[in-house]
PDB file of C-alpha atoms in Angstrom:
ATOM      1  CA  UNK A   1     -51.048  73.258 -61.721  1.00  0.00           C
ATOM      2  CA  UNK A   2     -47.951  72.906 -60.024  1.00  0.00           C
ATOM      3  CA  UNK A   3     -50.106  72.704 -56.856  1.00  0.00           C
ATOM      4  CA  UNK A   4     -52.052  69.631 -57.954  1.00  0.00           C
ATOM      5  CA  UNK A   5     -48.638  67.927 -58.957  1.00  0.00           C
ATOM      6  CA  UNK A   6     -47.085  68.395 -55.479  1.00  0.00           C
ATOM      7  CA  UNK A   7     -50.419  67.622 -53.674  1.00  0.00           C
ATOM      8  CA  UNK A   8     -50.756  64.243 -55.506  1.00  0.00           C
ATOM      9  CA  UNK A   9     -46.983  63.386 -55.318  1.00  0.00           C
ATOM     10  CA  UNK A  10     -46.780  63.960 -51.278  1.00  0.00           C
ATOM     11  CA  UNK A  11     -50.370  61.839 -50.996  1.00  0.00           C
ATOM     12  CA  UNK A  12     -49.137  59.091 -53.129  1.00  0.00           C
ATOM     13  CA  UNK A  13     -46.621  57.149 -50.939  1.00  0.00           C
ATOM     14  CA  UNK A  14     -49.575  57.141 -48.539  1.00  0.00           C
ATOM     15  CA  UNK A  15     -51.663  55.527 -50.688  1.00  0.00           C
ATOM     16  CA  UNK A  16     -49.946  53.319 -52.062  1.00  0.00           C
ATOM     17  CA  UNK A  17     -49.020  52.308 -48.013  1.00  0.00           C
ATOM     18  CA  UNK A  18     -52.928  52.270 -47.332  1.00  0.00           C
ATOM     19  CA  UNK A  19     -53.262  49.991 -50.434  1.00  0.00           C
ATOM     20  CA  UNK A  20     -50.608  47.448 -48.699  1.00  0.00           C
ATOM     21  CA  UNK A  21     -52.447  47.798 -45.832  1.00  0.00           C
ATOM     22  CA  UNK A  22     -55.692  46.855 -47.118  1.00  0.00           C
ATOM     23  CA  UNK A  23     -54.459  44.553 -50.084  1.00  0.00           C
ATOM     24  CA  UNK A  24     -56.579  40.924 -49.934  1.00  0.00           C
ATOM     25  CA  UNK A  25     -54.490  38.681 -47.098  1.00  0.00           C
ATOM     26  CA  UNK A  26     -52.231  41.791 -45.584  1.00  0.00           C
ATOM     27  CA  UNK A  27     -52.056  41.048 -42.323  1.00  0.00           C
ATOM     28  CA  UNK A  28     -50.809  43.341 -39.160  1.00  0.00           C
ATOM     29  CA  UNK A  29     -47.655  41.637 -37.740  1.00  0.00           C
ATOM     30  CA  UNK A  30     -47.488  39.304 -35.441  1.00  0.00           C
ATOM     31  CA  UNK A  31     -46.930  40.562 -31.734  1.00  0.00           C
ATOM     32  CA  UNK A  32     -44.343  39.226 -29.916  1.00  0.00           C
ATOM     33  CA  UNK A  33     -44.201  37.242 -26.741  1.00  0.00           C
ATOM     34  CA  UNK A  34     -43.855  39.971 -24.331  1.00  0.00           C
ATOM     35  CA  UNK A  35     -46.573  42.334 -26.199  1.00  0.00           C
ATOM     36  CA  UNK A  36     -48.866  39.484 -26.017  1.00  0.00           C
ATOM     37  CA  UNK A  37     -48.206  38.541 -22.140  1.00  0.00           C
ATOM     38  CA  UNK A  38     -48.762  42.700 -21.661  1.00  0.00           C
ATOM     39  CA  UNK A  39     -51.821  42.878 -23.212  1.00  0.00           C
ATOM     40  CA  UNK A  40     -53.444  39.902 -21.123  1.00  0.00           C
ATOM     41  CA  UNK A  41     -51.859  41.113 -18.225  1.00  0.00           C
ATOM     42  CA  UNK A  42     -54.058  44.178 -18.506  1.00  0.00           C
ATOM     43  CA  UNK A  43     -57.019  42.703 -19.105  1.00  0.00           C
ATOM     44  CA  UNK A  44     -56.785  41.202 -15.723  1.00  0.00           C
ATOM     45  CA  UNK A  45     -55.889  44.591 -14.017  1.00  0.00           C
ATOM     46  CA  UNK A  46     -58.857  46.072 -15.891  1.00  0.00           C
ATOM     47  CA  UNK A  47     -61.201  42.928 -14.402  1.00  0.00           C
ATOM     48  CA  UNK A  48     -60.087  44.701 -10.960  1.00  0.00           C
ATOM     49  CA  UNK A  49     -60.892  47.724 -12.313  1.00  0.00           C
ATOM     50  CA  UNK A  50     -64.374  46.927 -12.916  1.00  0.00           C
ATOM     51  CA  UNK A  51     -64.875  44.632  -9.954  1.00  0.00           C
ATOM     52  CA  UNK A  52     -63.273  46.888  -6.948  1.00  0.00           C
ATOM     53  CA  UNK A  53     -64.976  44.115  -4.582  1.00  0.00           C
ATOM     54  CA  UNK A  54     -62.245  41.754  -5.624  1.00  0.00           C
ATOM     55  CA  UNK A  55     -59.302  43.806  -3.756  1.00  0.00           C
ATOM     56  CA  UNK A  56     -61.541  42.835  -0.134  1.00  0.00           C
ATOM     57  CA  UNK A  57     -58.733  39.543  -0.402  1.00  0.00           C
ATOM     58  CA  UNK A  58     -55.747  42.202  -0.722  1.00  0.00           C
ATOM     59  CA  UNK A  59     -56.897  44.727   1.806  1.00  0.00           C
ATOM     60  CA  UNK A  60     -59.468  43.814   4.788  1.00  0.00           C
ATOM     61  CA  UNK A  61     -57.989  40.000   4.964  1.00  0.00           C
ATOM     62  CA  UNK A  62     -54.202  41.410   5.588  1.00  0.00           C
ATOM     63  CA  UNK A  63     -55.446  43.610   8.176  1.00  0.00           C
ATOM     64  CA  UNK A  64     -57.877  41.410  10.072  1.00  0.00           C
ATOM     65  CA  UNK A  65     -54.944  38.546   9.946  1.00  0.00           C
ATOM     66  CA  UNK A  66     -52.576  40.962  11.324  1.00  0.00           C
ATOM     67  CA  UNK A  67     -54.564  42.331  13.835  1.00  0.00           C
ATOM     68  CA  UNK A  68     -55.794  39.013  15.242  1.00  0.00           C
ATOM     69  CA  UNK A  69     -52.969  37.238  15.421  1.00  0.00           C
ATOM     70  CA  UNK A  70     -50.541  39.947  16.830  1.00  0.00           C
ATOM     71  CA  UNK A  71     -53.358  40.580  19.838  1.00  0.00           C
ATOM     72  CA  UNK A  72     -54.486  36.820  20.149  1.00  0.00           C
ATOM     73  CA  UNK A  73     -51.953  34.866  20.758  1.00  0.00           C
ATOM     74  CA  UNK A  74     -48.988  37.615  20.822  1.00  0.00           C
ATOM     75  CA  UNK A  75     -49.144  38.496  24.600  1.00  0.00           C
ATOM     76  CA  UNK A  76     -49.571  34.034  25.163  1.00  0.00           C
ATOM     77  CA  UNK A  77     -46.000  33.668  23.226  1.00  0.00           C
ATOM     78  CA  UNK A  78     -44.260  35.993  22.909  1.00  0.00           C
ATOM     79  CA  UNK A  79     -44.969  38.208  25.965  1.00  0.00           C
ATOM     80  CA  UNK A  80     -46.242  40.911  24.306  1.00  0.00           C
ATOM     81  CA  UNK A  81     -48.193  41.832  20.926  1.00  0.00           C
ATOM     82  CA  UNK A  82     -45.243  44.001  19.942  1.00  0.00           C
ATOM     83  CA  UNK A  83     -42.397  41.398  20.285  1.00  0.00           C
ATOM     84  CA  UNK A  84     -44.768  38.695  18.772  1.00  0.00           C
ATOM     85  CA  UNK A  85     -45.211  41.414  15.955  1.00  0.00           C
ATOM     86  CA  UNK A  86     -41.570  41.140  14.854  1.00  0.00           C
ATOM     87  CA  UNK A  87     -41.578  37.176  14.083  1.00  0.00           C
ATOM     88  CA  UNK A  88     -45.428  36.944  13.213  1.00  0.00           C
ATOM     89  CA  UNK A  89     -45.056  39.392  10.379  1.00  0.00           C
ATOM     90  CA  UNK A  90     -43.160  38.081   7.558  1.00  0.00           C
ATOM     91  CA  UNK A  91     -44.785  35.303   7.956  1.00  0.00           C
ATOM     92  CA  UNK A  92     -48.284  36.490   8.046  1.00  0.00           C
ATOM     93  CA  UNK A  93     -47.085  38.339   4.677  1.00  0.00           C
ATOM     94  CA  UNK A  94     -46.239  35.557   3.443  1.00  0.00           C
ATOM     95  CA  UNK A  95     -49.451  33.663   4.381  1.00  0.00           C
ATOM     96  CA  UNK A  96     -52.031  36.426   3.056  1.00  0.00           C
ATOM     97  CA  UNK A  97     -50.219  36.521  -0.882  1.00  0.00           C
ATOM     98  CA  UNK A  98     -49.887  32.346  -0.984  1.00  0.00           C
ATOM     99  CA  UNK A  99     -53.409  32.207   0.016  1.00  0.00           C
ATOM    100  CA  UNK A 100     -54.516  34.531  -2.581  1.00  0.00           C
ATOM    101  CA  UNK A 101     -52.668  32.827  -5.138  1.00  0.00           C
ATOM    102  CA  UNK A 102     -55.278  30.241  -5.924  1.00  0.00           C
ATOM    103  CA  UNK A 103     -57.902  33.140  -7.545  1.00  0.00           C
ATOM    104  CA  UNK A 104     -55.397  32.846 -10.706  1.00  0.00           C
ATOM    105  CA  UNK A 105     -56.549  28.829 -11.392  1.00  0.00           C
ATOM    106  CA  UNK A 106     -60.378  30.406 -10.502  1.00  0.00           C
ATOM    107  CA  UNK A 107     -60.378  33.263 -13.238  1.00  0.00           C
ATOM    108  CA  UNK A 108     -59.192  30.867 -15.780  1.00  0.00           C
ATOM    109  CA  UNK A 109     -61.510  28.501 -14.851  1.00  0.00           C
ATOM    110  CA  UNK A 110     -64.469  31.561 -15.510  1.00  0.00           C
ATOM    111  CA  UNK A 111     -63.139  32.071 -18.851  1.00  0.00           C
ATOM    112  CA  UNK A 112     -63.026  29.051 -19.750  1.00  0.00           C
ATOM    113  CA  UNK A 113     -66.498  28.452 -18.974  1.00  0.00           C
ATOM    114  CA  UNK A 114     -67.459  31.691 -20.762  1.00  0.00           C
ATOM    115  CA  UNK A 115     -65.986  30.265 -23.517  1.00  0.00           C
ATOM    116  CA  UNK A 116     -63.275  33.214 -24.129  1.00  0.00           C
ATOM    117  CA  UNK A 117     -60.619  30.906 -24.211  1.00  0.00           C
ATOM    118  CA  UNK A 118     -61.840  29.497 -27.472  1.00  0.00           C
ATOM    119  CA  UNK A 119     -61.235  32.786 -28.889  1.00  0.00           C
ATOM    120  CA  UNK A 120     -57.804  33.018 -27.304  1.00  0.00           C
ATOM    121  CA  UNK A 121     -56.614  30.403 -28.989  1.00  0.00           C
ATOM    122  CA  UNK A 122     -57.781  31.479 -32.769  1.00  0.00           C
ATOM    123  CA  UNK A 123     -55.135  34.425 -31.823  1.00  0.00           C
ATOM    124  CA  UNK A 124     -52.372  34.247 -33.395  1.00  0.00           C
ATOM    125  CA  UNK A 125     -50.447  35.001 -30.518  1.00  0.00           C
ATOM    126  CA  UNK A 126     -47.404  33.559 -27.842  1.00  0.00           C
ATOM    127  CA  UNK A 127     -49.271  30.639 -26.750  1.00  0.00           C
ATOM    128  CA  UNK A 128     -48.583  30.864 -23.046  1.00  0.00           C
ATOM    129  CA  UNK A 129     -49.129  34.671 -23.153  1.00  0.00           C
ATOM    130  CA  UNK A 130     -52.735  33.929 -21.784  1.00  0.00           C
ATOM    131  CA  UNK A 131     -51.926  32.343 -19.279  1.00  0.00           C
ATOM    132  CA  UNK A 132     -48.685  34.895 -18.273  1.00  0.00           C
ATOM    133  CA  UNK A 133     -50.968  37.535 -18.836  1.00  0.00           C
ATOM    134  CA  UNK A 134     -52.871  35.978 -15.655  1.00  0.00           C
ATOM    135  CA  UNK A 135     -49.930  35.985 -13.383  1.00  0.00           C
ATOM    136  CA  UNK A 136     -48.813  39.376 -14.373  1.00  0.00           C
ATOM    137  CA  UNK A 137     -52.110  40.937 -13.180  1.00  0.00           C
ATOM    138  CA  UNK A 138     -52.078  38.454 -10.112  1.00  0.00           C
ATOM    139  CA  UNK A 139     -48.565  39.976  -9.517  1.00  0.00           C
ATOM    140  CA  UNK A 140     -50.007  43.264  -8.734  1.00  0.00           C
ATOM    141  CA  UNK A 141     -52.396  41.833  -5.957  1.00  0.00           C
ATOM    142  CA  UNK A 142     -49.553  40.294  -4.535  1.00  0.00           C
ATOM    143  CA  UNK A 143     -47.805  43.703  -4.161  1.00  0.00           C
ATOM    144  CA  UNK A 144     -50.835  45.451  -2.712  1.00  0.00           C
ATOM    145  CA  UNK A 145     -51.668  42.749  -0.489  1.00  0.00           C
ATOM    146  CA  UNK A 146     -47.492  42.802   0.654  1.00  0.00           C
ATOM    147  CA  UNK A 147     -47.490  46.486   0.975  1.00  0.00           C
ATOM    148  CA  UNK A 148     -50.615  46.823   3.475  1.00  0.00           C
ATOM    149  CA  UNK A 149     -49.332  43.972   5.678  1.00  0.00           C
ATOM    150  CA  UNK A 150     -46.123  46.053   5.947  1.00  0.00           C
ATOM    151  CA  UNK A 151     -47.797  49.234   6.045  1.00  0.00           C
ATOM    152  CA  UNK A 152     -50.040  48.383   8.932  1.00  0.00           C
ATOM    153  CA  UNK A 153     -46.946  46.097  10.450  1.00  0.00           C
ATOM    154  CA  UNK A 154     -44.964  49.578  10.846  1.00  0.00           C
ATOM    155  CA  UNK A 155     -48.105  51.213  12.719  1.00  0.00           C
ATOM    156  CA  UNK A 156     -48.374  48.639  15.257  1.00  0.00           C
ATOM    157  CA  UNK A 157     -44.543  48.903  15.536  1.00  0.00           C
ATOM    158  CA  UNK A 158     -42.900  46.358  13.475  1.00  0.00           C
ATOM    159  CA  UNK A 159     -39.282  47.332  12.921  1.00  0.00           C
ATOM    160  CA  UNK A 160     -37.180  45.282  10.236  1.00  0.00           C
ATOM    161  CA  UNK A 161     -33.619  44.977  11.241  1.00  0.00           C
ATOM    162  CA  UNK A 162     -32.944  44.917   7.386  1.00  0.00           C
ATOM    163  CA  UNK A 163     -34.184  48.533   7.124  1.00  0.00           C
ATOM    164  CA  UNK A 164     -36.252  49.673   3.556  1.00  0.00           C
ATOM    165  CA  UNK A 165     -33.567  47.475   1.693  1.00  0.00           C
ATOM    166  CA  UNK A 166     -34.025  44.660   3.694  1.00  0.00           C
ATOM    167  CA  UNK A 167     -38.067  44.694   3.296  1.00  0.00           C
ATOM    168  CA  UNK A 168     -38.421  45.166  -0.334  1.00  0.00           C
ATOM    169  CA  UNK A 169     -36.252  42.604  -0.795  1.00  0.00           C
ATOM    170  CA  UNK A 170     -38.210  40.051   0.938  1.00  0.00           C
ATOM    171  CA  UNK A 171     -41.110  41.351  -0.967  1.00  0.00           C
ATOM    172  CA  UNK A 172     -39.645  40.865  -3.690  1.00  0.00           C
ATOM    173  CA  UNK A 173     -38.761  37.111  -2.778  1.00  0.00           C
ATOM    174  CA  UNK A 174     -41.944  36.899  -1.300  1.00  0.00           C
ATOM    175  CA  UNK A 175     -43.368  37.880  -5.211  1.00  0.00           C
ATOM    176  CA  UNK A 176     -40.845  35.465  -7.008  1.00  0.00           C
ATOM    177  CA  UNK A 177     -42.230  32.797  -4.981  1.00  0.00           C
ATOM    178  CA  UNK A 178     -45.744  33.460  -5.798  1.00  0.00           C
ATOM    179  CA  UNK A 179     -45.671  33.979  -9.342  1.00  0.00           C
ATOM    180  CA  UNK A 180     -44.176  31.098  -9.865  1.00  0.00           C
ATOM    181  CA  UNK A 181     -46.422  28.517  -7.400  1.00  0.00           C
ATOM    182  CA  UNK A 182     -49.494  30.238  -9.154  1.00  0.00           C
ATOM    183  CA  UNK A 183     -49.052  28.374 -11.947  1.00  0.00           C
ATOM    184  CA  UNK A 184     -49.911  25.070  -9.886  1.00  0.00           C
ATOM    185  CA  UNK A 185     -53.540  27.030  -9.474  1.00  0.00           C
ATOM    186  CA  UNK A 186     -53.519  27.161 -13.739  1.00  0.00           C
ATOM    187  CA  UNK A 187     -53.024  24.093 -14.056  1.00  0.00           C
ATOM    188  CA  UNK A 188     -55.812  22.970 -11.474  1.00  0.00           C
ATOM    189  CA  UNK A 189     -57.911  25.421 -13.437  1.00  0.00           C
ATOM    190  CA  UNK A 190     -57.844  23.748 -16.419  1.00  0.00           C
ATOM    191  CA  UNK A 191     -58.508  20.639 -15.142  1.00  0.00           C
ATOM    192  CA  UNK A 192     -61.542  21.289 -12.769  1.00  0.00           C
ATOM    193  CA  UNK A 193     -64.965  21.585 -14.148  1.00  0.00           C
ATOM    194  CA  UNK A 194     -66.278  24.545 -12.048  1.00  0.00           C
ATOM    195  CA  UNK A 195     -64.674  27.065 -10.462  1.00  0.00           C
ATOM    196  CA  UNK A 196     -66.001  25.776  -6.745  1.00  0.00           C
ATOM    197  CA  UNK A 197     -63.765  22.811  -7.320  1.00  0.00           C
ATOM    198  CA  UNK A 198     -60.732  24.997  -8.337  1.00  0.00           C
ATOM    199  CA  UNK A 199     -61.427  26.634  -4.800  1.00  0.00           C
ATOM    200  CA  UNK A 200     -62.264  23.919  -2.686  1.00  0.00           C
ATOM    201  CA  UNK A 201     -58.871  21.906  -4.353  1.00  0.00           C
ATOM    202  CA  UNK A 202     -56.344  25.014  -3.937  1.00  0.00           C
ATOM    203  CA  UNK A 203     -57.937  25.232  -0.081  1.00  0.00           C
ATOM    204  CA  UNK A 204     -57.077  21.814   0.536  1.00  0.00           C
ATOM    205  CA  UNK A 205     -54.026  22.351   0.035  1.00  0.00           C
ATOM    206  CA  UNK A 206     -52.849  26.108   1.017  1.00  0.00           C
ATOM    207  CA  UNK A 207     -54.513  25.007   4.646  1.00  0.00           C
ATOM    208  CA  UNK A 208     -52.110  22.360   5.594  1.00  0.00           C
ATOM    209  CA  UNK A 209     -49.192  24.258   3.802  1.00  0.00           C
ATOM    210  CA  UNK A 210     -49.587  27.513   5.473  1.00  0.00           C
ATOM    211  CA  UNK A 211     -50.339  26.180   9.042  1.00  0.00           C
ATOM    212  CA  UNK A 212     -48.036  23.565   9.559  1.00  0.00           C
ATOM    213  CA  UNK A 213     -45.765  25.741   8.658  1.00  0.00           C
ATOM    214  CA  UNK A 214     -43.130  27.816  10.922  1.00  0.00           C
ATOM    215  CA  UNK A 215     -44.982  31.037  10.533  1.00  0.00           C
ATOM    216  CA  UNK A 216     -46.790  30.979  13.773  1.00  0.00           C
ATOM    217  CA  UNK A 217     -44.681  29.330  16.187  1.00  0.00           C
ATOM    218  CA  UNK A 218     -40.883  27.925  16.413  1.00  0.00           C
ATOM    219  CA  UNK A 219     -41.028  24.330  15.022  1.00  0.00           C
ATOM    220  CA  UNK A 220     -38.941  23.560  17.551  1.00  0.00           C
ATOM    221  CA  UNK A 221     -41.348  23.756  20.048  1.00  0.00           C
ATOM    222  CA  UNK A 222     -43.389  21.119  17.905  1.00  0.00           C
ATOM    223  CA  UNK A 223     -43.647  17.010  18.282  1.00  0.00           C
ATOM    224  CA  UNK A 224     -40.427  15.452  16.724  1.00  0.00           C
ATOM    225  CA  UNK A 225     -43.142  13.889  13.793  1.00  0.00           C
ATOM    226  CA  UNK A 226     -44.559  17.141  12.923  1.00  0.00           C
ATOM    227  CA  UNK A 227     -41.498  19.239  12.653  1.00  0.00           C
ATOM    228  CA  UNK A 228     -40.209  16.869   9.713  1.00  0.00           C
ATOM    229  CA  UNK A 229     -42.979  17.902   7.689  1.00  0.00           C
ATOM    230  CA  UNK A 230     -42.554  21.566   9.029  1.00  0.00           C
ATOM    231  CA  UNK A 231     -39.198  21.644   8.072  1.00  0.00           C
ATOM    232  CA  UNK A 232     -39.704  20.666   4.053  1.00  0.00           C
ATOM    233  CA  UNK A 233     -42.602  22.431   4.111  1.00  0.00           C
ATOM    234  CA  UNK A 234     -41.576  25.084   1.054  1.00  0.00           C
ATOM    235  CA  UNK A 235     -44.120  27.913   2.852  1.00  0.00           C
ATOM    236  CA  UNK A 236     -41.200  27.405   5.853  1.00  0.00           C
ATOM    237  CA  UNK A 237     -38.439  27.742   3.270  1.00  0.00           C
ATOM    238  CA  UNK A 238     -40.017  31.533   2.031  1.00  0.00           C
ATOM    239  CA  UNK A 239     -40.882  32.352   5.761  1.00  0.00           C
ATOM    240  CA  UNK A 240     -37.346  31.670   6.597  1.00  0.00           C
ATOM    241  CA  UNK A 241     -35.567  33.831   3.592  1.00  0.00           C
ATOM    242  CA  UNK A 242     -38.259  36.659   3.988  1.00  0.00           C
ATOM    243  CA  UNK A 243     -37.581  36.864   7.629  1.00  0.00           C
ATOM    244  CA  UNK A 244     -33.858  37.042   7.318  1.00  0.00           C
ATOM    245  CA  UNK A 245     -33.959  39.583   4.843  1.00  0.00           C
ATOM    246  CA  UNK A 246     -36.178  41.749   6.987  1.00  0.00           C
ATOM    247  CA  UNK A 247     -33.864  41.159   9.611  1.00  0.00           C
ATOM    248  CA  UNK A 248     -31.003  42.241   7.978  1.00  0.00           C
ATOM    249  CA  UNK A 249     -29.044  38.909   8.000  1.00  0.00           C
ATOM    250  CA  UNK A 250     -29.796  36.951   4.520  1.00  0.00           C
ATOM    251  CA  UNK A 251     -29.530  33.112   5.041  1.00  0.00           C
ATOM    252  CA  UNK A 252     -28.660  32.429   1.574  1.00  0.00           C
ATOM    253  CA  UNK A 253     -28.838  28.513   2.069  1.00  0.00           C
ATOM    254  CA  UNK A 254     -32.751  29.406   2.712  1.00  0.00           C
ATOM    255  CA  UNK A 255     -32.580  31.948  -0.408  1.00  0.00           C
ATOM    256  CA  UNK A 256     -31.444  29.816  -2.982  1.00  0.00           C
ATOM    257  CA  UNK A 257     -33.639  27.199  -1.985  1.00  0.00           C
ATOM    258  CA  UNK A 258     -36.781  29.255  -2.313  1.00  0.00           C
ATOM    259  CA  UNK A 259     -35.383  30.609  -6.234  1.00  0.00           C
ATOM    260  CA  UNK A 260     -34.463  26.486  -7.082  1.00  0.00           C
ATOM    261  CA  UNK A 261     -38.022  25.854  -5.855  1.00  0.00           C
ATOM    262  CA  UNK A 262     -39.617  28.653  -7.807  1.00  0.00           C
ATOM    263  CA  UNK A 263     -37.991  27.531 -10.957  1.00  0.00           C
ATOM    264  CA  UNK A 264     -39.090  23.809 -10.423  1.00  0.00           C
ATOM    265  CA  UNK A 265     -42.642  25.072 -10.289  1.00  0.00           C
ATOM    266  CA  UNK A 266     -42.563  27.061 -13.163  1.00  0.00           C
ATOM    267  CA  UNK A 267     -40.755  24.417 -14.964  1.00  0.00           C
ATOM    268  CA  UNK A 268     -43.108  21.233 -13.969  1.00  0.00           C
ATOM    269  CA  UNK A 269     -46.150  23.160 -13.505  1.00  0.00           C
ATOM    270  CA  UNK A 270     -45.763  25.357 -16.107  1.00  0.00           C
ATOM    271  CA  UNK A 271     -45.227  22.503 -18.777  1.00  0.00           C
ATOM    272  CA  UNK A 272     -48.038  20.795 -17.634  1.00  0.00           C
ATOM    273  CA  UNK A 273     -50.441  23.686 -17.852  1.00  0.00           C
ATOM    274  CA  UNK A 274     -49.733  24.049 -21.336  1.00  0.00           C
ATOM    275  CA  UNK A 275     -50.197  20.700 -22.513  1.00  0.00           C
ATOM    276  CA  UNK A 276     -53.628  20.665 -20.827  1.00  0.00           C
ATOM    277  CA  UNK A 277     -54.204  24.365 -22.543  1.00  0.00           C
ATOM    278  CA  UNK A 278     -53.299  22.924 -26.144  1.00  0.00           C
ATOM    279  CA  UNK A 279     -55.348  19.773 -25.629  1.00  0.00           C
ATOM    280  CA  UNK A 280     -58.438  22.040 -24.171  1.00  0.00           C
TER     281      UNK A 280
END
């Protein structure tokens, strides 16, 4: 008897918990902001996951930019591959992850066509989280895609000046940068009808940004007209910081600019995107 008494007093604060739980309109609560942003940002690492094919733009593109531009044109300007090696690098870094930026804009566009974002937004959830969740999983791309450009720079005999210190710190720039200038690709996703457009938009304008930039050659060597678009180009900005941080002599006039320039994006294009996700 005494059995059944203790039995049905240690079971009853758990059911009366379950029948909280279960009561009409009990509801789980609400995640919160950075939960939400985790959770999406998962989902796109799982995409990757399930679609290996998708890392071709984070592993073979590096490496066949690094190889044919070091052995092209390296021995024509710079003497010799190896010299050419040390001022094509951080710049061909920097090239492969801004490139690969615009697939953010393109997998929202998918969803949207898919029609998944209508069921995002019945969540009730951190409304940006979707689209944060995006970035977060784009961030990790970015890191592979850094780390086998510097992997394969240090077998053909890249040496940073900056040391290990120096180098993850320009990665880490080089990621700042990139999260926040993906969001210019979200916004272009939401606004283009097909995911061709997204693409054939973000080319348009990652072409002229990343080649007339000072990541090839010294804009000095450049007509007087050309170099004052070189010069503001914001791809020149990043190439300038990441290369003085590899090189073990931060120009923190460059640095700041590129972090004031990341903010502005996330700011302006960040706004905008959401606007054009609440009116979707």
């Amino acid at each position: 008897m005494s059995t059944t008494t203790d039995s049905t007093t240690t079971y009853a604060p758990a059911a009366e918990a379950l029948a909280t739980v279960l009561a009409p309109g009990a509801r789980p609560p609400r995640p919160s902001a950075w939960s939400a942003s985790m959770t999406f940002g998962w989902r796109a690492m799982l995409k990757i996951k399930h679609v290996p094919e998708q890392l071709f733009d984070v592993t073979a593109f590096p490496l066949m930019m690094t190889l044919l531009f070091t052995y092209l044109f390296g021995g024509a300007l710079a003497g010799s591959p190896t010299e050419y090696l040390q001022f094509l690098l951080p710049g061909i870094m920097v090239t492969s992850v801004v490139m690969i930026t615009m697939y953010t804009g393109v997998e929202v566009n998918k969803d949207i066509e898919k029609g998944v974002f209508d069921r995002f937004r019945t969540l009730p959830i951190w409304r940006p989280s979707t689209m944060v969740g995006y970035l977060l999983g784009d961030v990790l791309r970015y890191t592979m895609a850094s780390t086998v450009i510097f992997l394969i720079g240090l077998v053909l005999g890249f040496r940073p000046q900056g040391g290990l210190a120096g180098a993850v710190a320009g990665i880490l720039l080089l990621l700042v940068f990139s999260f926040a200038f993906s969001w210019v690709w979200t916004m272009f996703g939401l606004l283009m009808r097909s995911e061709k457009a997204v693409m054939g938009v973000s080319m348009l304008v990652l072409f002229p940004l990343t080649f007339l930039s000072n990541v090839y050659v010294d804009p000095a060597t450049m007509p007087g007209w050309l170099q004052v678009f070189v010069n503001a180009n914001p791809i020149s900005h990043l190439v300038t910081s990441v290369r003085s941080l590899m090189g073990g002599a931060p120009d923190m006039g460059e640095i700041t600019w590129v972090l004031v320039s990341a903010a502005l994006f996330v700011a302006i294009f960040g706004t905008l995107t959401m606007r054009l996700y609440n009116r979707k």
